[in-house]
Coordinates of C-alpha atoms and ligand atoms in Angstrom, one line a residue:
M1 CA 0.0 -0.1 0.5
K2 CA 1.1 3.8 0.2
A3 CA 1.9 4.9 3.0
I4 CA 4.2 8.5 3.8
V5 CA 5.8 7.4 6.7
A6 CA 8.2 9.7 8.7
T7 CA 12.0 8.5 9.7
D8 CA 13.4 11.8 11.1
Q9 CA 12.2 13.8 14.5
A10 CA 14.8 15.9 13.4
A11 CA 13.3 16.7 9.7
G12 CA 9.8 17.0 11.8
T13 CA 6.8 17.8 8.4
S14 CA 10.3 17.9 6.0
G15 CA 11.0 14.7 6.5
M16 CA 7.6 13.1 4.8
K17 CA 8.6 10.8 2.7
L18 CA 5.2 8.6 -0.2
V19 CA 6.2 4.9 0.3
E20 CA 5.1 1.3 -0.5
R21 CA 3.8 -0.5 2.7
P22 CA 2.7 -4.2 3.7
E23 CA -0.7 -4.1 4.8
P24 CA -1.1 -3.7 8.1
Q25 CA -2.7 -7.1 9.3
A26 CA -5.9 -7.4 12.3
A27 CA -5.2 -8.2 16.0
I28 CA -7.0 -9.3 18.5
N29 CA -9.7 -6.7 18.1
D30 CA -8.9 -5.0 15.4
V31 CA -10.3 -3.9 12.3
V32 CA -8.4 -3.3 9.1
V33 CA -9.9 0.0 7.4
Q34 CA -9.3 1.3 3.2
I35 CA -8.7 4.5 4.7
H36 CA -11.0 7.2 2.1
A37 CA -9.4 10.6 4.2
S38 CA -7.3 11.3 7.3
G39 CA -7.1 14.3 9.6
F40 CA -3.8 15.3 10.5
V41 CA -2.4 17.3 13.7
P42 CA 1.2 19.7 13.0
T43 CA 2.2 19.3 16.1
E44 CA 1.8 15.5 16.1
M45 CA 6.0 15.8 14.8
A46 CA 7.0 16.7 18.5
W47 CA 4.8 13.6 20.3
P48 CA 6.9 11.0 21.4
S49 CA 5.2 8.8 20.1
T50 CA 5.4 9.1 16.6
W51 CA 8.5 8.0 17.4
T52 CA 8.9 5.3 19.8
D53 CA 6.1 2.4 20.9
R54 CA 4.8 2.3 24.3
L55 CA 8.0 0.5 25.7
D56 CA 9.7 3.6 24.9
R57 CA 11.6 1.4 21.7
D58 CA 12.1 2.8 18.3
R59 CA 9.3 2.1 16.0
T60 CA 10.2 4.8 12.9
P61 CA 9.6 4.5 10.3
S62 CA 6.3 5.4 11.4
I63 CA 2.8 6.2 9.5
P64 CA 1.7 9.7 10.7
G65 CA -1.8 10.5 11.6
H66 CA -4.6 9.4 13.6
E67 CA -8.0 10.5 12.3
L68 CA -9.8 8.5 9.6
A69 CA -12.9 7.5 7.3
G70 CA -13.2 4.7 5.7
V71 CA -14.6 0.8 5.2
V72 CA -13.3 -1.7 6.8
T73 CA -12.2 -4.8 4.9
A74 CA -11.2 -7.1 7.6
L75 CA -11.7 -8.2 11.5
G76 CA -9.4 -9.3 13.9
Y77 CA -9.5 -12.7 16.3
G78 CA -12.5 -12.2 17.9
T79 CA -14.1 -8.7 16.4
T80 CA -17.6 -7.5 17.8
G81 CA -19.6 -4.7 17.1
L82 CA -18.3 -3.6 13.8
S83 CA -18.7 -5.8 9.9
V84 CA -16.9 -5.7 7.0
G85 CA -18.0 -3.3 4.2
Q86 CA -19.0 -0.8 7.3
R87 CA -18.0 2.9 7.4
V88 CA -16.1 4.4 9.8
F89 CA -14.6 6.8 11.7
G90 CA -12.6 7.3 14.5
L91 CA -8.7 7.7 16.3
T92 CA -6.3 5.4 16.4
D93 CA -3.8 4.7 19.0
W94 CA -1.2 7.2 19.0
T95 CA 2.0 4.7 19.2
R96 CA 0.8 2.3 16.0
D97 CA 0.7 2.9 12.6
G98 CA -1.2 5.6 12.0
T99 CA -3.8 7.2 8.7
L100 CA -1.9 8.6 6.2
A101 CA -2.1 5.7 4.5
E102 CA -4.0 3.4 2.7
Y103 CA -4.6 0.9 5.5
A104 CA -5.0 1.1 9.0
A105 CA -5.4 -1.9 11.3
V106 CA -7.7 0.0 14.2
E107 CA -9.2 -1.1 17.6
A108 CA -12.2 -1.8 16.5
R109 CA -13.9 0.3 20.2
N110 CA -11.7 3.1 18.9
L111 CA -14.4 3.8 16.3
A112 CA -17.9 4.4 15.3
P113 CA -20.2 4.3 12.9
L114 CA -20.1 7.2 10.1
P115 CA -23.5 7.8 8.6
G116 CA -23.7 7.6 5.1
D117 CA -25.0 11.4 4.3
V118 CA -21.3 12.0 6.2
D119 CA -18.8 12.1 3.7
F120 CA -15.5 11.0 4.2
T121 CA -13.8 14.1 4.6
V122 CA -16.1 15.6 7.1
G123 CA -15.7 11.9 9.0
A124 CA -11.7 12.5 9.2
S125 CA -12.3 15.6 10.4
L126 CA -14.1 15.9 13.3
P127 CA -12.5 12.6 16.1
I128 CA -9.8 15.1 17.1
S129 CA -10.6 18.4 17.4
G130 CA -14.5 17.0 17.9
L131 CA -13.9 14.6 20.9
T132 CA -10.9 16.7 22.2
A133 CA -13.7 19.8 22.7
W134 CA -15.9 17.5 23.9
Q135 CA -14.4 16.1 26.4
G136 CA -12.3 19.3 28.2
L137 CA -15.5 20.3 27.9
F138 CA -18.5 18.4 29.0
Q139 CA -16.3 15.0 31.4
H140 CA -13.3 17.9 32.0
G141 CA -14.4 21.4 32.6
R142 CA -17.6 20.9 33.1
L143 CA -19.2 23.6 31.9
R144 CA -23.2 24.3 32.9
A145 CA -25.6 25.9 31.3
G146 CA -24.8 30.2 31.5
Q147 CA -21.3 30.1 32.4
S148 CA -18.8 31.8 30.3
V149 CA -16.1 29.7 28.1
L150 CA -12.6 31.6 26.7
A151 CA -11.8 29.7 24.1
H152 CA -8.3 30.4 22.9
G153 CA -7.9 29.8 19.4
A154 CA -11.0 30.0 18.2
A155 CA -10.3 29.9 14.9
G156 CA -8.3 27.0 14.8
A157 CA -9.8 23.0 14.7
V158 CA -10.3 22.5 18.7
G159 CA -10.9 26.1 19.7
S160 CA -13.6 26.1 17.0
M161 CA -15.5 23.0 17.6
V162 CA -14.8 24.2 21.6
T163 CA -17.0 27.1 20.6
Q164 CA -20.1 25.6 19.3
L165 CA -20.3 23.1 21.1
A166 CA -20.0 24.9 24.1
R167 CA -22.9 27.6 22.3
E168 CA -25.0 25.5 22.1
A169 CA -25.0 24.1 25.5
G170 CA -26.4 27.4 26.9
A171 CA -22.7 29.0 27.8
Y172 CA -21.1 32.3 26.8
V173 CA -18.2 32.2 25.0
I174 CA -15.6 34.9 24.1
G175 CA -13.2 33.6 21.3
T176 CA -9.2 34.5 21.1
G177 CA -6.9 34.5 18.7
R178 CA -4.8 36.0 16.1
A179 CA -6.1 39.2 14.1
A180 CA -7.2 38.5 11.4
D181 CA -9.3 34.9 12.7
R182 CA -11.9 37.2 14.4
Q183 CA -14.5 37.2 11.9
T184 CA -14.1 33.5 11.5
A185 CA -14.6 33.4 15.6
L186 CA -17.4 35.9 15.0
D187 CA -18.4 33.4 12.5
F188 CA -18.1 30.2 14.7
G189 CA -20.7 31.5 18.1
A190 CA -18.1 33.8 19.8
Q191 CA -20.1 36.3 21.1
E192 CA -17.1 38.7 22.0
F193 CA -13.4 38.0 20.7
V194 CA -9.9 38.9 22.0
D195 CA -7.2 40.1 19.7
L196 CA -4.4 38.3 21.7
E197 CA -1.8 39.8 19.6
N198 CA -3.3 43.7 19.5
D199 CA -5.8 43.2 22.8
A200 CA -5.4 42.8 26.3
L201 CA -6.5 39.1 27.7
E202 CA -6.7 40.7 31.0
D203 CA -9.9 42.8 30.1
V204 CA -11.6 40.1 29.6
G205 CA -12.8 39.6 33.6
G206 CA -13.4 36.5 34.6
V207 CA -14.8 33.1 32.9
D208 CA -15.8 29.6 34.7
L209 CA -13.9 27.8 32.0
V210 CA -10.7 28.4 29.9
F211 CA -10.2 26.0 27.1
D212 CA -6.6 26.1 26.6
V213 CA -5.2 25.6 22.5
I214 CA -2.1 27.9 22.8
G215 CA -0.4 27.3 26.7
G216 CA 2.9 29.5 27.5
D217 CA 2.5 32.8 28.8
I218 CA -1.1 33.2 27.2
G219 CA -2.2 30.3 29.6
K220 CA 0.3 31.7 32.2
R221 CA -2.0 34.5 32.1
S222 CA -5.3 32.3 31.6
A223 CA -5.6 31.1 34.5
G224 CA -6.1 34.8 36.6
L225 CA -9.0 34.8 34.6
I226 CA -10.2 32.1 36.0
R227 CA -12.9 33.0 38.7
A228 CA -13.7 31.5 42.3
G229 CA -15.0 27.9 41.3
G230 CA -13.9 28.0 37.8
T231 CA -11.4 25.2 35.6
V232 CA -8.9 25.7 32.9
V233 CA -8.7 22.7 30.8
S234 CA -5.9 22.4 28.5
V235 CA -4.6 20.7 25.8
V236 CA -1.0 21.8 25.0
G237 CA 0.1 20.2 28.5
P238 CA -0.5 21.0 32.7
P239 CA -0.8 24.5 32.8
E240 CA 2.2 26.5 34.2
T241 CA 0.0 28.5 36.2
R242 CA -3.7 27.2 38.1
P243 CA -6.5 29.5 39.3
A244 CA -5.9 30.6 42.6
D245 CA -9.1 29.2 43.4
G246 CA -10.0 26.7 41.1
L247 CA -8.8 24.0 38.8
A248 CA -6.6 23.0 36.5
I249 CA -6.8 19.3 34.5
D250 CA -4.9 19.0 31.8
F251 CA -5.5 15.7 29.7
V252 CA -5.4 13.3 26.1
V253 CA -8.0 12.9 24.0
E254 CA -9.1 9.3 24.1
S255 CA -11.9 7.3 21.8
D256 CA -15.0 7.0 22.2
R257 CA -17.6 5.7 20.0
A258 CA -21.1 7.2 22.1
Q259 CA -19.4 10.3 21.9
L260 CA -17.8 10.9 18.1
G261 CA -22.0 9.6 18.2
E262 CA -23.4 12.8 19.2
V263 CA -20.4 15.0 17.2
V264 CA -21.2 13.4 14.0
Q265 CA -25.0 13.1 14.6
R266 CA -24.0 17.2 15.3
V267 CA -22.6 17.8 11.9
R268 CA -25.2 16.1 10.3
D269 CA -28.1 18.2 11.8
G270 CA -26.6 21.1 11.3
R271 CA -25.9 22.0 14.8
L272 CA -21.5 21.8 14.7
R273 CA -19.7 23.3 11.2
T274 CA -16.4 21.8 10.4
N275 CA -13.4 23.6 9.8
I276 CA -11.4 21.6 6.9
G277 CA -8.7 24.1 5.2
N278 CA -6.9 22.3 2.2
V279 CA -8.2 19.4 1.5
A280 CA -5.5 17.1 -0.8
T281 CA -4.6 13.5 -2.3
L282 CA -1.9 11.3 -0.9
D283 CA 0.3 12.0 -3.6
E284 CA 0.4 15.5 -2.3
A285 CA 0.5 14.9 0.7
V286 CA 4.0 15.6 1.5
A287 CA 3.7 19.5 0.5
A288 CA 0.4 19.9 1.3
L289 CA 1.5 19.4 5.3
N290 CA 4.1 21.2 4.5
P291 CA 2.1 24.9 3.6
T292 CA 4.5 27.7 2.7
D293 CA 1.9 30.4 3.5
R294 CA 0.0 30.4 7.1
V295 CA -3.1 27.1 6.9
T296 CA -6.5 28.1 8.0
G297 CA -8.6 25.0 9.2
K298 CA -7.4 21.3 9.4
T299 CA -6.0 19.8 6.1
I300 CA -7.1 16.4 5.1
I301 CA -6.3 13.8 2.4
R302 CA -7.6 11.8 0.6
M303 CA -6.7 8.0 -0.7
F304 CA -9.9 6.0 -2.0
G305 CA -12.0 7.6 -3.9
E306 CA -10.0 11.2 -4.5
L307 CA -11.3 14.3 -3.8
S308 CA -15.1 13.0 -4.7
P309 CA -17.6 12.1 -1.9
Ligands
LIG1 N1 -4.0 17.0 24.5 C1 -5.3 16.4 23.4 O1 -5.2 15.5 23.4 C2 -4.7 17.4 22.3 C3 -5.8 17.6 21.3 C4 -5.9 18.4 19.8 C5 -5.1 19.2 20.4 N2 -3.7 19.2 21.2 C6 -3.1 20.1 20.6 O2 -4.0 21.7 21.3 C7 -3.3 22.6 20.0 C8 -4.2 23.5 18.9 O3 -4.1 22.1 17.7 P1 -5.0 22.5 16.9 O4 -5.0 21.1 16.2 O5 -6.5 23.1 17.6 O6 -4.6 23.6 16.0 P2 -4.2 24.7 15.0 O7 -5.9 25.2 14.1 O8 -3.8 25.1 14.3 O9 -5.8 26.1 16.3 C9 -5.0 27.2 17.3 C10 -5.0 28.1 16.4 O10 -4.8 28.7 17.4 C11 -3.9 30.3 17.2 N3 -2.6 30.2 17.9 C12 -1.7 29.6 18.4 N4 -0.8 30.1 18.8 C13 -1.2 32.2 19.2 C14 -1.1 33.0 19.8 N5 0.2 32.7 20.6 N6 -1.5 34.2 19.3 C15 -2.4 33.8 18.9 N7 -2.9 32.2 18.2 C16 -2.7 31.7 18.6 C17 -3.2 29.6 15.2 O11 -2.9 30.5 14.9 P3 -2.0 29.9 14.0 O12 -1.8 28.9 13.3 O13 -1.7 31.4 13.5 O14 -0.8 29.8 15.5 C18 -4.8 28.5 15.7 O15 -5.7 30.0 14.4 C19 -2.1 21.8 19.9 O16 -1.3 21.7 20.2 C20 -2.5 19.8 19.6 O17 -1.5 20.3 19.7 C21 -3.9 18.5 21.9

């Protein structure tokens, strides 16, 4: 099969190559998926799991990408819940070969059925950003209607999902980002926007929940905005500064079939809009994942069926 591999950590995405690799086999409780579309998070090249397995052994050449939408082609020993020919989408294990390939072996529990009216490109754009937003807001942040949320990077992949899901849950949402992102963040439903390059973050006043996708100085300053009893939820590592009277939580997203179902149902009925930028074929993937200009929205790589739904 054709696959993108990474072998050189120092080279990052520029070291990716399109090569031939053996097709994966389904292990216990796995399925093999013929991948029609794959998502990619640009920071993957900095994740240890891209380079080593769970015992910290070198696993290069590794196939990056962890989001997929495709069709099940084989079942492993004992696999239940999915069948050959079924359309699926979901999130693959961080320490196994991923989704920038024509096929991937995935534990069935990490996938959910992809409804027939949802395009593979859309399906592949949802698992990481949708589940991260869902888990950060509702599981870890325990968001309730009437609370206020500071959604950092609100025009980005995770931030646009945070903004929309928080609004739908009845929260007041203040989005942040670069000056050029104002309209995009407002279009995703933010009621206010803080331009982090020109506005004073501190002018926001108090909020109940900060959803941090940026970290660093922005993360540190955000802790001071938390109202008593509020929460900082970080997906970029442990918050360096904790709120004086509140919680600080960092987490890594996990796949969850029921939550994938919640997210995709919202896309189907128009409550949730995807944030897809460039769509490229596997042959074009190395160039698409090494953009020379600023990229907005998620880059999706299409395999079978190329660029048609
Ligand atoms: N722990 C987890 O489970 C988990 C899950 C998903 C994502 N993540 C992490 O979350 C982060 C965001 O992921 P994503 O896919 O949402 O990325 P993304 O689509 O690039 O979104 C991030 C947004 O924030 C903006 N931004 C970043 N730094 C900024 C700054 N200093 N000032 C103003 N705006 C800034 C970005 O603008 P620019 O593009 O111009 O920088 C972009 O619009 C990544 O570090 C990713 O690894 C973690």
